[in-house]
mmCIF file of C-alpha atoms in Angstrom:
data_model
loop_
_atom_site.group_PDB
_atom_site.id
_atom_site.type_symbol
_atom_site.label_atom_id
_atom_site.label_comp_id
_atom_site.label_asym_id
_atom_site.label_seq_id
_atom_site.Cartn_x
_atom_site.Cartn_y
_atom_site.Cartn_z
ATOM 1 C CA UNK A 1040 115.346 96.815 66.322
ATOM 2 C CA UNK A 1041 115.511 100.942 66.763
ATOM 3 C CA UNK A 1042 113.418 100.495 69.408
ATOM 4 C CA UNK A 1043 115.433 97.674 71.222
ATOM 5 C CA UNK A 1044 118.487 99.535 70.640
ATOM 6 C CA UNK A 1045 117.109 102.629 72.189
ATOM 7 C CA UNK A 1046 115.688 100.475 75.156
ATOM 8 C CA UNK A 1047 119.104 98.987 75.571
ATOM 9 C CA UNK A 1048 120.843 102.620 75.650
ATOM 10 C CA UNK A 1049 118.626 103.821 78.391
ATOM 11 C CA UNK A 1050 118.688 101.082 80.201
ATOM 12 C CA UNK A 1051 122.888 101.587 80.945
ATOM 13 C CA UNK A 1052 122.150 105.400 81.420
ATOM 14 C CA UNK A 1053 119.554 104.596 84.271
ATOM 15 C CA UNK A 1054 122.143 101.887 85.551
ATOM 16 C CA UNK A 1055 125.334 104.556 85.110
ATOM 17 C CA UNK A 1056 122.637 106.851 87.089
ATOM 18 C CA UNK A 1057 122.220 103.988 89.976
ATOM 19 C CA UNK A 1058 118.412 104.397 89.010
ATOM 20 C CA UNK A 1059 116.075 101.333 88.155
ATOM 21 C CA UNK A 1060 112.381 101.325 87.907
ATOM 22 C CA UNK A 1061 109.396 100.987 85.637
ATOM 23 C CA UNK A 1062 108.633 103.082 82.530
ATOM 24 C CA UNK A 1063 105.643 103.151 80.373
ATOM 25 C CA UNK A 1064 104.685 105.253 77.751
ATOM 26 C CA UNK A 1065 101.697 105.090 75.446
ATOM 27 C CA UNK A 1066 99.573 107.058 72.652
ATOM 28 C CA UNK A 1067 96.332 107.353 74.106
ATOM 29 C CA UNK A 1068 94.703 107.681 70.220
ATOM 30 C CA UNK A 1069 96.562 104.489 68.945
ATOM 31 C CA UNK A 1070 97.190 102.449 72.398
ATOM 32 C CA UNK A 1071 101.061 101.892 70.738
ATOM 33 C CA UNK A 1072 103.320 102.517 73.704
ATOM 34 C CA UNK A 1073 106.815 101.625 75.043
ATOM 35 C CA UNK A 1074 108.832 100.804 78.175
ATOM 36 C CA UNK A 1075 110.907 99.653 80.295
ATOM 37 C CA UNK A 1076 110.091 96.914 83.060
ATOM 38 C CA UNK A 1077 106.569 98.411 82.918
ATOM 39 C CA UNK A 1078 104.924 95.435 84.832
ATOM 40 C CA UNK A 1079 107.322 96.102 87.902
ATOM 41 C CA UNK A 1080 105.846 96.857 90.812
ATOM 42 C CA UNK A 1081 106.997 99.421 93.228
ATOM 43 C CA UNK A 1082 105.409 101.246 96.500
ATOM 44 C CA UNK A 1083 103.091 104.420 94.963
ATOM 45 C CA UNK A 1084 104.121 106.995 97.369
ATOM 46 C CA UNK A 1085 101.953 110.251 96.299
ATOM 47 C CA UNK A 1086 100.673 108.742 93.539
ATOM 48 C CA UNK A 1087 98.007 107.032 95.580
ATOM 49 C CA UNK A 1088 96.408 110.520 95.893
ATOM 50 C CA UNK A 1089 95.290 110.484 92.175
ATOM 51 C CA UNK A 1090 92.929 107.196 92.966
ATOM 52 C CA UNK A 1091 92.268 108.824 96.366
ATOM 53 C CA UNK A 1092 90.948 111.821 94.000
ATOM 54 C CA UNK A 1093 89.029 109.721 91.949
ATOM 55 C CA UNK A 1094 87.048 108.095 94.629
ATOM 56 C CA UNK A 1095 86.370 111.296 96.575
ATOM 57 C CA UNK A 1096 85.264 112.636 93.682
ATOM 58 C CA UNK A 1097 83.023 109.689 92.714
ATOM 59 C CA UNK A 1098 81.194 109.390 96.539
ATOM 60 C CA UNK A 1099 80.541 113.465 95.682
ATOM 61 C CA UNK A 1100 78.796 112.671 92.437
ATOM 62 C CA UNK A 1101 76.657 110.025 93.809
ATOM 63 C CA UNK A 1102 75.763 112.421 96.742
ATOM 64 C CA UNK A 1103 77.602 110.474 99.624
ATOM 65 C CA UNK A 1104 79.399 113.429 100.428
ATOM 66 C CA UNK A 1105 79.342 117.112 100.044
ATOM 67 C CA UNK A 1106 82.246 118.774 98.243
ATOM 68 C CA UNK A 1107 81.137 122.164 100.388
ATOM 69 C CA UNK A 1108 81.259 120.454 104.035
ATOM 70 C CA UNK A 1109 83.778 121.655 106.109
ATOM 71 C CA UNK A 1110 86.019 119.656 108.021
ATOM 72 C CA UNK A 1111 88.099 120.624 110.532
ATOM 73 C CA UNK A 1112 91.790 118.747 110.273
ATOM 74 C CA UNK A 1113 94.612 119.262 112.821
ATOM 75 C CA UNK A 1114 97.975 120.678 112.033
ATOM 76 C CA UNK A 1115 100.782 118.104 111.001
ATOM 77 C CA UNK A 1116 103.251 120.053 112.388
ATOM 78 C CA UNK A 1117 105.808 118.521 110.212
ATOM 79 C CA UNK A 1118 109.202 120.138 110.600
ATOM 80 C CA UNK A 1119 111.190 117.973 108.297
ATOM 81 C CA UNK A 1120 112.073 118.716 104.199
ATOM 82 C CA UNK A 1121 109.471 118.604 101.620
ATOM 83 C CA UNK A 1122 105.689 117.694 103.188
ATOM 84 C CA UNK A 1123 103.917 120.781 101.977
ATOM 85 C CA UNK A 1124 100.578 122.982 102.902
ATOM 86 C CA UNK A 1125 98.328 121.380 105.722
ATOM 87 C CA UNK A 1126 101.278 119.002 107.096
ATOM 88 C CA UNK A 1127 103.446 122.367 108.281
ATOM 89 C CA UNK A 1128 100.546 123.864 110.010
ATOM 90 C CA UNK A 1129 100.715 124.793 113.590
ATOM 91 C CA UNK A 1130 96.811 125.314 114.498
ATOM 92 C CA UNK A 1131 93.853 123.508 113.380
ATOM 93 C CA UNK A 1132 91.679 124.324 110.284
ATOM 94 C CA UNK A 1133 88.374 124.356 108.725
ATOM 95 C CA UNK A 1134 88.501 123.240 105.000
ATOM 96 C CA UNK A 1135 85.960 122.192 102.719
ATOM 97 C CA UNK A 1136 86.156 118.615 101.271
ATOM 98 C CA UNK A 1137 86.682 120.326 97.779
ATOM 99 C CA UNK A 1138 89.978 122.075 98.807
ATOM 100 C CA UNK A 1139 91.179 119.363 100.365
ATOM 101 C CA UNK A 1140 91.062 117.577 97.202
ATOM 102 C CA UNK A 1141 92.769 120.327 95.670
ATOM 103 C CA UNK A 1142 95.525 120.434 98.746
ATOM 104 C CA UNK A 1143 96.032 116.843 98.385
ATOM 105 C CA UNK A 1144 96.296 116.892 94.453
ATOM 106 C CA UNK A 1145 97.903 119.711 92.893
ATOM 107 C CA UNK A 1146 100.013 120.497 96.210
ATOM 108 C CA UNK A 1147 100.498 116.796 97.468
ATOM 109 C CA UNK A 1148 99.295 117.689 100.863
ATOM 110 C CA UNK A 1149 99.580 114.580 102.914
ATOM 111 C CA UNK A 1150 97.689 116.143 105.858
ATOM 112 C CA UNK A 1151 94.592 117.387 103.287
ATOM 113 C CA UNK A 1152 94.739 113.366 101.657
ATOM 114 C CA UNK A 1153 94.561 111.564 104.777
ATOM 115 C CA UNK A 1154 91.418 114.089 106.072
ATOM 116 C CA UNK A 1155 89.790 112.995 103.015
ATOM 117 C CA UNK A 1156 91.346 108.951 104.182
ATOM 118 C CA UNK A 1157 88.983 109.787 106.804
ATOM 119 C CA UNK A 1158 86.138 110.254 104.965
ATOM 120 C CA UNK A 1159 86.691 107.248 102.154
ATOM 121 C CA UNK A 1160 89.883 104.655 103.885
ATOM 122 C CA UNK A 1161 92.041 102.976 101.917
ATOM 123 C CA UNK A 1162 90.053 99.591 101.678
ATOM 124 C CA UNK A 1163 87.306 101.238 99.505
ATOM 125 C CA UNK A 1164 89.508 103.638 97.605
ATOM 126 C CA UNK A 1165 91.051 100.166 96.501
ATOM 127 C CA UNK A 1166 87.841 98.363 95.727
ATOM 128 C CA UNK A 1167 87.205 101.079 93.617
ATOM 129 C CA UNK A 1168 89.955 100.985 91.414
ATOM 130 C CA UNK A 1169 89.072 97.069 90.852
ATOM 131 C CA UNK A 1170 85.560 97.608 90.455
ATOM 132 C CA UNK A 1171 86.714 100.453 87.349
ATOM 133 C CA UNK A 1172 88.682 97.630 85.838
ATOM 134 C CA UNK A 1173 91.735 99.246 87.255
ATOM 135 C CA UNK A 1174 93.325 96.315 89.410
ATOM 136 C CA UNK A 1175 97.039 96.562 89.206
ATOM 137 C CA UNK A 1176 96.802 99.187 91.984
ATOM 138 C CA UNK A 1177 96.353 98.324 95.484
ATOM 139 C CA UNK A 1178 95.612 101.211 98.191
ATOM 140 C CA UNK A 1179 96.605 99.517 101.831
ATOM 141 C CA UNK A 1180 97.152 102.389 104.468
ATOM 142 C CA UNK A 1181 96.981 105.859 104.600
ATOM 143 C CA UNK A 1182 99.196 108.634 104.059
ATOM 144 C CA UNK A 1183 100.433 109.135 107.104
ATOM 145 C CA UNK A 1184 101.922 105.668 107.608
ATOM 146 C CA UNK A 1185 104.380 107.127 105.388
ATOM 147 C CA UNK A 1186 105.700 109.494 107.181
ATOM 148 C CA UNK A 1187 106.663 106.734 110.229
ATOM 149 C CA UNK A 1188 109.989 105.965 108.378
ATOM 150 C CA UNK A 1189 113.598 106.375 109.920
ATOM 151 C CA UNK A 1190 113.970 109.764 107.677
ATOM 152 C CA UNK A 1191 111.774 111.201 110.748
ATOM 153 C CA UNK A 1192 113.585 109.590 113.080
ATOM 154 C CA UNK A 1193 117.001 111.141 112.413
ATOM 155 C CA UNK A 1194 118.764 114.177 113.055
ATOM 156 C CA UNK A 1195 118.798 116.442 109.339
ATOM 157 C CA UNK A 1196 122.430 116.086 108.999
ATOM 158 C CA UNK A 1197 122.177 111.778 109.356
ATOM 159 C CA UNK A 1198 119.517 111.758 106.586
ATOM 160 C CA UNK A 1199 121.251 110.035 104.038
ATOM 161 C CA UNK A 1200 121.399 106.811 106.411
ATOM 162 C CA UNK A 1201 117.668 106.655 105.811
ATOM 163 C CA UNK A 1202 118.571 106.540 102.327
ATOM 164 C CA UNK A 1203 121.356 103.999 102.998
ATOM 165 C CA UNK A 1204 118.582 101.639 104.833
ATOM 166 C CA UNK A 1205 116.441 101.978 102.230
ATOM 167 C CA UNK A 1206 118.880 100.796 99.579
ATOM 168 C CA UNK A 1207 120.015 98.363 101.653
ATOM 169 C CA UNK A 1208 117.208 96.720 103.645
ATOM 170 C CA UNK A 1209 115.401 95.024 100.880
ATOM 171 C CA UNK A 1210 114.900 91.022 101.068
ATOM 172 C CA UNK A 1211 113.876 88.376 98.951
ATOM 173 C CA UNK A 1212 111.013 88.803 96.975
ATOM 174 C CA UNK A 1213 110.197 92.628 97.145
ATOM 175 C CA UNK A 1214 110.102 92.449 100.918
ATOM 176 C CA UNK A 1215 111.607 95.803 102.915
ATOM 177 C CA UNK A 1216 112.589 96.161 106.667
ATOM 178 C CA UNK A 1217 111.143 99.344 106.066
ATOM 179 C CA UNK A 1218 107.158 98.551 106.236
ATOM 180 C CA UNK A 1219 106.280 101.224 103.242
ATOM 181 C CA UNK A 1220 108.826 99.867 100.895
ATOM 182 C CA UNK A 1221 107.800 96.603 101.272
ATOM 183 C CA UNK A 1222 105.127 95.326 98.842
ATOM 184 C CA UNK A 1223 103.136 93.031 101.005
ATOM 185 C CA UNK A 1224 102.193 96.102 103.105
ATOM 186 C CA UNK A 1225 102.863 99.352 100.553
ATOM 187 C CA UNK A 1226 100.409 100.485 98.670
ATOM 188 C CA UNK A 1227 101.457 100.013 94.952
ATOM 189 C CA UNK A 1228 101.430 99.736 91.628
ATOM 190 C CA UNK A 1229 103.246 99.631 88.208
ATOM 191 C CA UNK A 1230 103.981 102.135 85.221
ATOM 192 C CA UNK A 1231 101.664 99.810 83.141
ATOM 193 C CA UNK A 1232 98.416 100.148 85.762
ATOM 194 C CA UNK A 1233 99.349 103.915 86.575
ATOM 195 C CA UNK A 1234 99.255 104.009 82.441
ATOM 196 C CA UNK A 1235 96.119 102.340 82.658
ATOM 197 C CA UNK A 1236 94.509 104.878 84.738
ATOM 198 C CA UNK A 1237 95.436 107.603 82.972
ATOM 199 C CA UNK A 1238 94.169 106.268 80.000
ATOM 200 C CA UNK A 1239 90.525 106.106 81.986
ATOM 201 C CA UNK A 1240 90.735 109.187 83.150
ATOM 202 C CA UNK A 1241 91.728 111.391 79.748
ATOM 203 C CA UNK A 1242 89.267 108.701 77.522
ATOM 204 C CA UNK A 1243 86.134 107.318 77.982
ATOM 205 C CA UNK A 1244 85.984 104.706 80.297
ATOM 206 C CA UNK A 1245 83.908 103.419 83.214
ATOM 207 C CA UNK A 1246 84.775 106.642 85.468
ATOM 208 C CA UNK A 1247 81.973 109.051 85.201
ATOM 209 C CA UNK A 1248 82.754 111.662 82.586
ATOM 210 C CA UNK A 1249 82.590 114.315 85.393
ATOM 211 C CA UNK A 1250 84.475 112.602 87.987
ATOM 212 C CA UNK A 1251 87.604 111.967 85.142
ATOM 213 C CA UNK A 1252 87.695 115.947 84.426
ATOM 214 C CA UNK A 1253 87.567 117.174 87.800
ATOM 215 C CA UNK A 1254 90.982 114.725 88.194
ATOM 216 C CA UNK A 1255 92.063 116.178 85.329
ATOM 217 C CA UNK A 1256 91.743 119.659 85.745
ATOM 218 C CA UNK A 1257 93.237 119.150 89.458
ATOM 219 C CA UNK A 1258 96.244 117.105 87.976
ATOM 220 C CA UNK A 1259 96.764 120.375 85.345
ATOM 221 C CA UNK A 1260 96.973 122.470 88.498
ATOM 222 C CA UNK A 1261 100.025 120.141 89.632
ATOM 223 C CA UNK A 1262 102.825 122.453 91.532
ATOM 224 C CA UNK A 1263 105.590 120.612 91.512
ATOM 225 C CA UNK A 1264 107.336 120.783 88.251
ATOM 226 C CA UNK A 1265 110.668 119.645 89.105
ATOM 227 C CA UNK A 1266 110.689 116.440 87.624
ATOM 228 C CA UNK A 1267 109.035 115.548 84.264
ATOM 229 C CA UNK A 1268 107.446 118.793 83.453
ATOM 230 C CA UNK A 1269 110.722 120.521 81.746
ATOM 231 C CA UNK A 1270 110.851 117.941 79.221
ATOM 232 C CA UNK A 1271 106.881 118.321 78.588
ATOM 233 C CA UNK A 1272 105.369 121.551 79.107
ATOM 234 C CA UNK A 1273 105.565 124.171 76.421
ATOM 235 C CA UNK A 1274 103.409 126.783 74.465
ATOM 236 C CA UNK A 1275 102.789 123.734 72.613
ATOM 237 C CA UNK A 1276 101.846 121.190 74.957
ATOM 238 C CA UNK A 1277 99.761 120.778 78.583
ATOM 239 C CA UNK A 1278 101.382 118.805 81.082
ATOM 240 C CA UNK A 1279 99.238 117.406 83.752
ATOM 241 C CA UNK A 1280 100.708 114.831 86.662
ATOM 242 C CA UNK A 1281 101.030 113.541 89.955
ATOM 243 C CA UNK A 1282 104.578 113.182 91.774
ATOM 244 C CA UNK A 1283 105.135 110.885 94.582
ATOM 245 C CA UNK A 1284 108.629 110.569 96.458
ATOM 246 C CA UNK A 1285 109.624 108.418 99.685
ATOM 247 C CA UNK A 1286 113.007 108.298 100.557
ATOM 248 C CA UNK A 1287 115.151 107.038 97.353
ATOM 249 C CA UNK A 1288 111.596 106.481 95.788
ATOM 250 C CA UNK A 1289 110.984 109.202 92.658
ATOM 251 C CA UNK A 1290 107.706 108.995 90.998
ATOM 252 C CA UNK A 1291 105.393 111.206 88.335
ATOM 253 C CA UNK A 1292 102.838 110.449 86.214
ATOM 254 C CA UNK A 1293 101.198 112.606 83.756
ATOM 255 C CA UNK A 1294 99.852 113.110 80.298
ATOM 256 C CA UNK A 1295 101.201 115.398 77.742
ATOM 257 C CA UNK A 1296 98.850 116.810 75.234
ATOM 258 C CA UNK A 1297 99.900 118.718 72.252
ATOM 259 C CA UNK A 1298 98.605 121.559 70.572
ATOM 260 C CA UNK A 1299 98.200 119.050 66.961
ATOM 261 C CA UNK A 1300 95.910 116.770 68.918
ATOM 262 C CA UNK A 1301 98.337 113.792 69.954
ATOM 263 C CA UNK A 1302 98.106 112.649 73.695
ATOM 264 C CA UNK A 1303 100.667 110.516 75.618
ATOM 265 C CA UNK A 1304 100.385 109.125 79.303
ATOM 266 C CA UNK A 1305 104.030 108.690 80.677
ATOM 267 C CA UNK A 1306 104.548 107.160 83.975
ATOM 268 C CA UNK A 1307 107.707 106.813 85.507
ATOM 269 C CA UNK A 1308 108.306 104.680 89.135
ATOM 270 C CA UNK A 1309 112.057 104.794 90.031
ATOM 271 C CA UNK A 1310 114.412 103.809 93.087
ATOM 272 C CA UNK A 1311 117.985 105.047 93.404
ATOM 273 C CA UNK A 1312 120.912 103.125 94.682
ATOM 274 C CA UNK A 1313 122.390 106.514 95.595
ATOM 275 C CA UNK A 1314 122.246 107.827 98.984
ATOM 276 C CA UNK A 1315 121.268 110.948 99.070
ATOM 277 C CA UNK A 1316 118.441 113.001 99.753
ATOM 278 C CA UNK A 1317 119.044 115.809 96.629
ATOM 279 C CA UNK A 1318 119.195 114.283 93.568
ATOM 280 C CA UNK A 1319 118.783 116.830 90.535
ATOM 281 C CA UNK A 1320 120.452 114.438 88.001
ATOM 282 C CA UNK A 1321 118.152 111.586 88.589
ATOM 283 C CA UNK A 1322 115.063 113.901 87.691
ATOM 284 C CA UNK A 1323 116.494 115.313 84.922
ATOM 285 C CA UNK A 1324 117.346 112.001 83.691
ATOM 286 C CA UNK A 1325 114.108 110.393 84.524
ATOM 287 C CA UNK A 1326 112.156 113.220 81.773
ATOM 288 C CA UNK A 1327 115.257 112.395 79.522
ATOM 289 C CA UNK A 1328 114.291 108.654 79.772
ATOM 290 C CA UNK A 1329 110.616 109.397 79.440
ATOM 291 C CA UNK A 1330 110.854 112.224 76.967
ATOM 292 C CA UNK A 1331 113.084 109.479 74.410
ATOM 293 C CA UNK A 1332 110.603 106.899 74.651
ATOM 294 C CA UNK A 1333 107.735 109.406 74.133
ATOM 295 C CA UNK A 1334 109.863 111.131 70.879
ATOM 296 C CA UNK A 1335 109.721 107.247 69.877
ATOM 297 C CA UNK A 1336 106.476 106.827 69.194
ATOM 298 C CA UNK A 1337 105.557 110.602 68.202
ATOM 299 C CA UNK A 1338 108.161 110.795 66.002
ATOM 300 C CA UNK A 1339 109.063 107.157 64.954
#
């Protein structure tokens, strides 16, 4: 009942917020874990760069490609708020395959994720993730695609009505107006099968040993620590995740490791009925959210 009761009170805080989503948290030692809605399904933004990782990593290991090669990837040239590294660029680079992975992980570089798209698409990324037992996320399209919706299209100070559409535009049945917020075509997944592959990746599973702690170790690097990472990263603790945001979209998932041995994946897919591009309160409530559920199974 402590737990239902605490369910209950976070629920109204996330519907007081105009935030709804899927939550999941779970001990990776003792599988006991907690959420909310954790089987909902919602478009993956960024977060489809962690399985984009894992399969890069995986064709590298069995000597399909070379981590050293260079590849030359064109500038993205992006102009609007928030794409980082490679998608600002103005002139055309050489980069290795490696440093793309890293520009695509830790500094959710769309440009660097969809040069490595080019090297392993979307349709065996996916297959991938089924063939490692790791179904409940479905890779359909590339990066780019997401950058195609009206937030592009509109001048900087009309924004919000991107946001407004996006709120608004849903149908029946998880459909969207807008193609990558609608879950025939997005790719997607839940907190549960997010959970799931962190759990492979920080325990043994069937992803090659190797394969999981070169994920790892580029999730630790993560450089965006706006969201979750206040309420989990200490002396104490290591805080490794993957953010993904699309217009009123807000995503992270992670694992928090603490210094006496106990291990938690958290992942956390939200929407907000607010329109607005800035929303500070919604991230800080989002690690208050995720860091109650985790204090209620560390803790009791």
């Amino acid at each position: 009942m402590k737990v239902e009761s605490l369910i209950r009170e976070l629920r109204g805080e996330l519907d007081d917020a105009g935030l709804s989503g899927s939550f999941l948290v779970r001990d990776l030692h003792s599988g006991e874990e907690v959420g909310i809605e954790p089987e909902l399904e919602l478009p993956s933004a960024s977060l489809v760069k962690i399985p984009l990782a894992v399969a890069t990593l995986d064709r590298v290991r069995r000597g399909e490609l070379d981590g050293a090669t260079a590849i030359v990837v064109q500038p993205g040239r992006v102009t609007t708020p928030g794409p980082t590294g490679l998608s600002r660029f103005r002139h055309p680079a050489r980069i290795a395959v490696e440093d793309l992975l890293y520009l695509s992980t830790a500094v959710s570089d769309s440009t660097a994720a969809d040069a490595l798209f080019a090297l392993t698409p979307p349709a065996e990324v996916s297959a991938l993730m089924h063939t490692l037992g790791l179904g409940g996320i479905t890779v359909r399209h590339t990066i780019g695609e997401l950058a195609e919706t009206p937030a592009e299209r509109l001048d900087p100070a009309e924004a919000h009505l991107a946001h407004f559409l996006a709120i608004e535009a849903g149908t029946a049945g998880r459909g969207h107006h807008i193609p990558q917020l609608d879950m025939t075509r997005a790719n997607s997944g839940s907190a549960r099968a997010f959970a799931d592959l962190l759990q492979a990746l920080w325990t043994p599973s069937a992803i090659d040993p190797g394969v999981a702690e070169g994920v790892r170790t580029l999730m630790a690097a993560n450089v965006l620590r706006q969201r979750l990472a206040p309420d989990f990263s200490s002396d104490a603790s290591r805080w490794s995740s993957k953010t993904g945001t699309l217009l009123n979209l807000r995503h992270e998932i992670g694992v928090v490791e603490h210094a006496d041995g106990q291990a938690f994946a958290i992942a956390v897919l939200t929407e907000s009925r607010v329109p607005a591009i800035s929303q500070p309160g919604a991230e800080a409530l989002m690690a208050h959210v995720a860091r109650k559920l985790r204090d209620s199974l560390r803790h009791g």
